[in-house]
XYZ file of C-alpha atoms in Angstrom:
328
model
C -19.498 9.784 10.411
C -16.462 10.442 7.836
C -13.874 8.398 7.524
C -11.250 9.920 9.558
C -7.728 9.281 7.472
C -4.322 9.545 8.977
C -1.630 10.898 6.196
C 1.663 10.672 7.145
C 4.166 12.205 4.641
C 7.066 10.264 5.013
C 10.430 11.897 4.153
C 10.219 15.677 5.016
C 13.124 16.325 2.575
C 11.081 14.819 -0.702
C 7.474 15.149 -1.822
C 5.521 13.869 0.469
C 4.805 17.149 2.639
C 3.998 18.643 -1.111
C 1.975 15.983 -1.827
C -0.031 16.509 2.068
C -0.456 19.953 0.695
C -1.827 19.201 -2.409
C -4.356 16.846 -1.331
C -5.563 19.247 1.178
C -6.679 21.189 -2.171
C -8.765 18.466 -2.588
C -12.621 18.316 -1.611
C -12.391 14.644 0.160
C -15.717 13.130 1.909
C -13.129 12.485 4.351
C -10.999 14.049 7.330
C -7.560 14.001 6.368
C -5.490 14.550 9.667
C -1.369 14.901 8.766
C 1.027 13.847 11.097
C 3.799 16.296 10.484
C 5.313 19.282 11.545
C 3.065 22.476 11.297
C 6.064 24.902 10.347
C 7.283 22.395 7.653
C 3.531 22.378 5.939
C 3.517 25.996 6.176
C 6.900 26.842 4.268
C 6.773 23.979 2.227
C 3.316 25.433 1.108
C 4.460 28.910 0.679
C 6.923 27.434 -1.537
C 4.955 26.309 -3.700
C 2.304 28.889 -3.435
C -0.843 27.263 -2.289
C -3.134 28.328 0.206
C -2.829 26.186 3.400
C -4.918 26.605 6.761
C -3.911 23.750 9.888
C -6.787 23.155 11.998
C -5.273 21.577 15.368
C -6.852 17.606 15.900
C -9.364 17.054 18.103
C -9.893 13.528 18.781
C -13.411 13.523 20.549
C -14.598 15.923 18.041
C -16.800 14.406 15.119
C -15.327 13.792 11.921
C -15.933 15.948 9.149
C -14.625 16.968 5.523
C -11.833 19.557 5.764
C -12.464 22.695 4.056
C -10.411 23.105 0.801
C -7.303 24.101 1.133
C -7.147 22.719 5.121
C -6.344 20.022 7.103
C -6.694 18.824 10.223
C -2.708 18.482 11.542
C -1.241 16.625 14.375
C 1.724 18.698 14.808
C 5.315 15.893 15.466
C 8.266 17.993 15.791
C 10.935 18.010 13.723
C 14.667 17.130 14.576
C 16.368 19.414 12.390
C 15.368 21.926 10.109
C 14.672 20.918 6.390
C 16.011 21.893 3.276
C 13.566 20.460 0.166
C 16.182 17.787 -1.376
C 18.462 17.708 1.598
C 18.082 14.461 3.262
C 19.449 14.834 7.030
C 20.070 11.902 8.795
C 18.891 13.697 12.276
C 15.001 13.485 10.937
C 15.254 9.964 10.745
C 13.484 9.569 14.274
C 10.841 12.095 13.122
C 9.665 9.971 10.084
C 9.406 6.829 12.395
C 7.486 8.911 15.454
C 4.721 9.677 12.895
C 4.523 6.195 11.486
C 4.090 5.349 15.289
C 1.194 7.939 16.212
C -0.753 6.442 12.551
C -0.206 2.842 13.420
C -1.011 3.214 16.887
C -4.217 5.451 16.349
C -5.018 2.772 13.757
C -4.846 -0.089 15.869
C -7.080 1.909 18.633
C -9.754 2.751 16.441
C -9.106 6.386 16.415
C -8.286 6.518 12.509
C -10.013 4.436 10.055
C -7.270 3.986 7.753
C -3.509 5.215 7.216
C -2.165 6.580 4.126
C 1.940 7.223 3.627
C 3.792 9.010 2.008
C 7.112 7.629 0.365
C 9.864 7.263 2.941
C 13.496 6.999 2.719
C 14.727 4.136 4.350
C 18.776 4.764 4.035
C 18.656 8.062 5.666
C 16.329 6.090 8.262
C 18.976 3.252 9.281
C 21.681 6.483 8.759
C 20.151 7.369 12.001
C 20.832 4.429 13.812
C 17.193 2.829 13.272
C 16.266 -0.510 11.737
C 14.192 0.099 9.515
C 13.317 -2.143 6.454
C 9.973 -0.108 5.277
C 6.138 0.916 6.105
C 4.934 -2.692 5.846
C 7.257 -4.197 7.969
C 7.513 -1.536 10.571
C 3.469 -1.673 10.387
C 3.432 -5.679 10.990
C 5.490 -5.128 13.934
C 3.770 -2.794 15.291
C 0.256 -4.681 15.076
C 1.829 -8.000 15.877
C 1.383 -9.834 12.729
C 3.002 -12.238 11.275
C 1.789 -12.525 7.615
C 1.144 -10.107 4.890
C 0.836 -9.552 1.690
C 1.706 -7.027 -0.675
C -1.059 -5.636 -3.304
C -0.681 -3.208 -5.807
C -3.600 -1.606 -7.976
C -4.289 0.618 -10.612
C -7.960 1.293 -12.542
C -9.085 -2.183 -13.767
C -5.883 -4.443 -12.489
C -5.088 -5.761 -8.631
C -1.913 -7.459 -8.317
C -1.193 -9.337 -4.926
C 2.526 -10.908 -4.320
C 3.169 -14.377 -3.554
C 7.223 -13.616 -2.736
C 8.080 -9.670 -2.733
C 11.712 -8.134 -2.112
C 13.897 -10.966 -2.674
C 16.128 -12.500 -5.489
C 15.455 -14.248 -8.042
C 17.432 -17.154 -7.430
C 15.365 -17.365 -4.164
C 12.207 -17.313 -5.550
C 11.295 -20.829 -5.910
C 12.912 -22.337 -3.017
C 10.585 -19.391 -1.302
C 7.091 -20.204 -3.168
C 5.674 -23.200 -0.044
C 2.742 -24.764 0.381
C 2.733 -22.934 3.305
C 3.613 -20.096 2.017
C 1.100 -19.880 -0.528
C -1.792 -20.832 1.361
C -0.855 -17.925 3.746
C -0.957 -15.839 1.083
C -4.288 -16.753 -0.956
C -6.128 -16.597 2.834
C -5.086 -13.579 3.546
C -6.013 -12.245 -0.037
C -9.136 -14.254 0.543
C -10.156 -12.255 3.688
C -9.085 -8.993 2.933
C -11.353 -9.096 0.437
C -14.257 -9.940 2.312
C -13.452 -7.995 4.757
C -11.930 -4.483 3.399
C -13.871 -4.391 0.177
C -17.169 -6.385 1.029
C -15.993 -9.267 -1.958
C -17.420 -12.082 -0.345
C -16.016 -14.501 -3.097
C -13.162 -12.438 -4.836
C -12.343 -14.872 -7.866
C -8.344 -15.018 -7.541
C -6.226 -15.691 -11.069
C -3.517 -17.656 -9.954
C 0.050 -17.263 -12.031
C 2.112 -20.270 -12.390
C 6.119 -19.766 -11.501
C 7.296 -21.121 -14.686
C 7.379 -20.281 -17.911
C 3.563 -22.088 -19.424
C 2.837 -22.456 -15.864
C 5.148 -25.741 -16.316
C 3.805 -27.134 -19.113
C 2.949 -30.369 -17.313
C 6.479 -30.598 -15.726
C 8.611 -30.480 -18.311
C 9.522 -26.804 -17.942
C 9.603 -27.117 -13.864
C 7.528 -29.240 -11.024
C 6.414 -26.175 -9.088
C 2.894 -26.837 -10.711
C 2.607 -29.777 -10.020
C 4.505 -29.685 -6.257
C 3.226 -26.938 -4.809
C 1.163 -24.700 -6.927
C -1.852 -27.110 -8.307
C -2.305 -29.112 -4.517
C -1.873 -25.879 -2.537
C -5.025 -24.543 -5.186
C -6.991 -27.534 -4.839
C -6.940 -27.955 -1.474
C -8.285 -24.466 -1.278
C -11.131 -25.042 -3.727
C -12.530 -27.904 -1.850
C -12.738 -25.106 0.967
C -14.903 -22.660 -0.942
C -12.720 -20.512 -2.518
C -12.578 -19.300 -6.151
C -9.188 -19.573 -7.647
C -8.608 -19.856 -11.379
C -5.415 -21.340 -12.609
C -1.967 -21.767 -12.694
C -2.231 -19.492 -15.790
C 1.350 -18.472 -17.590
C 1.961 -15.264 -17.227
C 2.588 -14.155 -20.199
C -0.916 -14.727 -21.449
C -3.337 -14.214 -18.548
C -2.697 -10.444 -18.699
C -5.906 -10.005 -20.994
C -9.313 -9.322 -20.999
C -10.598 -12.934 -21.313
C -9.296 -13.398 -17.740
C -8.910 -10.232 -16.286
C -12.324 -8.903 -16.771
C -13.534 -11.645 -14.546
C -11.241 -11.465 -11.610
C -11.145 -9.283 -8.660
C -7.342 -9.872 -8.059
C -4.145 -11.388 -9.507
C -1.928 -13.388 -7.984
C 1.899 -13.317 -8.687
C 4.658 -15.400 -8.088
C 7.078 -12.926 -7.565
C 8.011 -9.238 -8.002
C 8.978 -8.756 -11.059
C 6.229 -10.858 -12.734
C 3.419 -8.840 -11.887
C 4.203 -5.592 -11.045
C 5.995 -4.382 -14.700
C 2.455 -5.073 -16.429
C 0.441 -3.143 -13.634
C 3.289 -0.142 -13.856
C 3.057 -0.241 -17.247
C -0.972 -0.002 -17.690
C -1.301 2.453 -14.458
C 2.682 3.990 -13.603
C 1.853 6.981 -11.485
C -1.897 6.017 -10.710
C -1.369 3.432 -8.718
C -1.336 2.343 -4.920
C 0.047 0.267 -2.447
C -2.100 -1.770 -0.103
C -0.256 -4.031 2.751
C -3.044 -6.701 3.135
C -2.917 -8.674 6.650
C -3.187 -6.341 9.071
C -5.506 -5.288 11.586
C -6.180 -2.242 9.604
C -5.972 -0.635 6.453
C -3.210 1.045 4.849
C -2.744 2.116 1.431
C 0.739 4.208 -0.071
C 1.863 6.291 -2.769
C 3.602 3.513 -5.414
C 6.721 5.864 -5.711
C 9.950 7.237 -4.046
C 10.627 10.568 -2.391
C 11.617 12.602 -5.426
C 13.632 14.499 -3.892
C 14.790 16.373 -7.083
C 10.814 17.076 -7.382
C 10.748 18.514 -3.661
C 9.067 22.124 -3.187
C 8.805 22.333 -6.949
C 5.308 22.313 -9.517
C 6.140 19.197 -11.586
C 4.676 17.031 -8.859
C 2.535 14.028 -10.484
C 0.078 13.837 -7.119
C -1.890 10.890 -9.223
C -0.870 8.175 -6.973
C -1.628 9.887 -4.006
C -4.624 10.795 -5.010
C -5.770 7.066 -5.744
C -4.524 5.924 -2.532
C -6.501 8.677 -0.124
C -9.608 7.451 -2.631
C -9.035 4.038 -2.203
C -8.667 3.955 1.709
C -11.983 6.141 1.782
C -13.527 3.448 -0.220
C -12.587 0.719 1.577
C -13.897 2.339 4.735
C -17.038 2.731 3.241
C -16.656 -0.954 2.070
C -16.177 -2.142 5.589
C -19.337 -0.295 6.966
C -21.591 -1.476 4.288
């Protein structure tokens, strides 16, 4: 059988019901099934003039490719009618009931992966709801504690150590704990969601020349070298701490299957910068696997042509992949 994909597109005020539309052009081996509302596809694609046929979801049915220019929709209601642009506070329940219907057809097997569209989380709080983003929101759902933040783009992974916090956090934040979490999680991800049964991790240090034996900070040598060594003794294949500012090359990355930053900022500007609008989110950790657009909502971009769907495209491609991985 196909892979049976859940999109959801996020914010119905921004791109993400163009970008639903646009992959439906698409010829995926794949059944894409939105979780939207039907009315909002269908003006949103007369807007921007593309053909668009919603074939209601069948659950029991077999999964197949959806003809191009179709997919298969699982119609959510809106709260209020949209305007392309217009955020509204009052569909801020409406983004979060179709995160719920992907994350809980995930975690009962229905779906085989979830892909989302980019969300908008002040008009989602606006609303009343907590809501601190997709990954979090999918963590709670599926009960898990841990996860870890990977970003990709044609020939570079990058997986987070610390993600959305400052700076002057960042060290206090890097554990032993912490990064063992992180590196087993990477570790079995791997194995598990793209059949890497020893992914070769390259390891950034947190200071500047990973240290340079302690003189430029004891991270290294504190927490960063044990946490590694300990690991290696267990079987896995981790190379470094490497400085930054020179593992970013051929002579290491050619050999490794994943990167591993320290923070935010240290990783992510070189993988923007070799793959900005081509590159996805993954949230490793959970129970199942979900991949994301790596940009906002555009809403300036909303029922308009200029829409870069690149990103998109790479994430729907990778989750189809890693499917495929898992049943291999």
């Amino acid at each position: 059988m196909l892979p049976r994909i859940a999109f959801t597109p996020g914010e119905p005020a921004g791109i993400g019901p163009d970008l639903a539309i646009r992959m439906a052009q698409q010829d995926w081996q794949a059944q894409l099934c939105v979780i939207a509302d039907a009315e909002l596809l269908t003006q949103r694609a007369k807007q921007l003039g593309l053909p668009l046929t919603l074939q209601p979801y069948n659950a029991a049915a077999k999964s197949t490719a959806n003809p191009p220019g179709s997919l298969s929709i699982i119609h959510t209601p809106l709260e209020a009618p949209v305007v392309a642009g217009e955020l509204n506070p009052a569909n801020g329940s409406y983004v979060v009931q179709t995160l719920h219907r992907a994350s809980e057809g995930n975690l009962n097997g229905e779906f085989d992966a979830v892909v989302t569209g980019p969300v908008h989380k002040g008009v989602i709080n606006q609303a009343g709801i907590a809501f601190s983003g997709h990954t979090e929101y999918f963590a709670q759902q599926a009960n898990c504690n841990d996860v870890v933040m990977l970003l990709a783009t044609e020939g570079l992974r990058v997986a987070l150590v610390t993600t959305h916090i400052p700076l002057a956090y960042v060290a206090k934040a890097i554990t032993r704990e912490r990064l063992e979490m992180v590196l087993r999680i990477i570790h079995d991800d791997f194995r598990q969601k793209w059949n890497i049964q020893q992914p070769r991790m390259i390891i950034c240090g947190l200071n500047p020349h990973a240290g340079e034996g302690g003189h430029l900070g004891r991270e290294e040598l504190d927490v960063i070298n044990p946490t590694l060594q300990q690991l290696r003794l267990e079987g896995m294949n981790l190379v470094g701490p490497l400085p930054a500012d020179t593992l970013f090359q051929p002579k290491y990355l050619e050999q490794a299957d994943v990167v591993v930053a320290m923070y935010h900022d240290q990783g992510l500007p070189v993988l923007k910068y070799k793959g900005f609008g081509n590159a996805v989110n993954i949230t490793l950790g959970l129970p199942f696997i979900r991949t994301s657009v790596d940009h906002g909502t555009a809403l300036d971009l909303a029922g308009k042509s200029e829409v870069n769907d690149g990103s998109c495209r790479l994430a729907i491609a990778t989750a189809i992949d890693m499917v495929n991985a898992t049943r291999s």
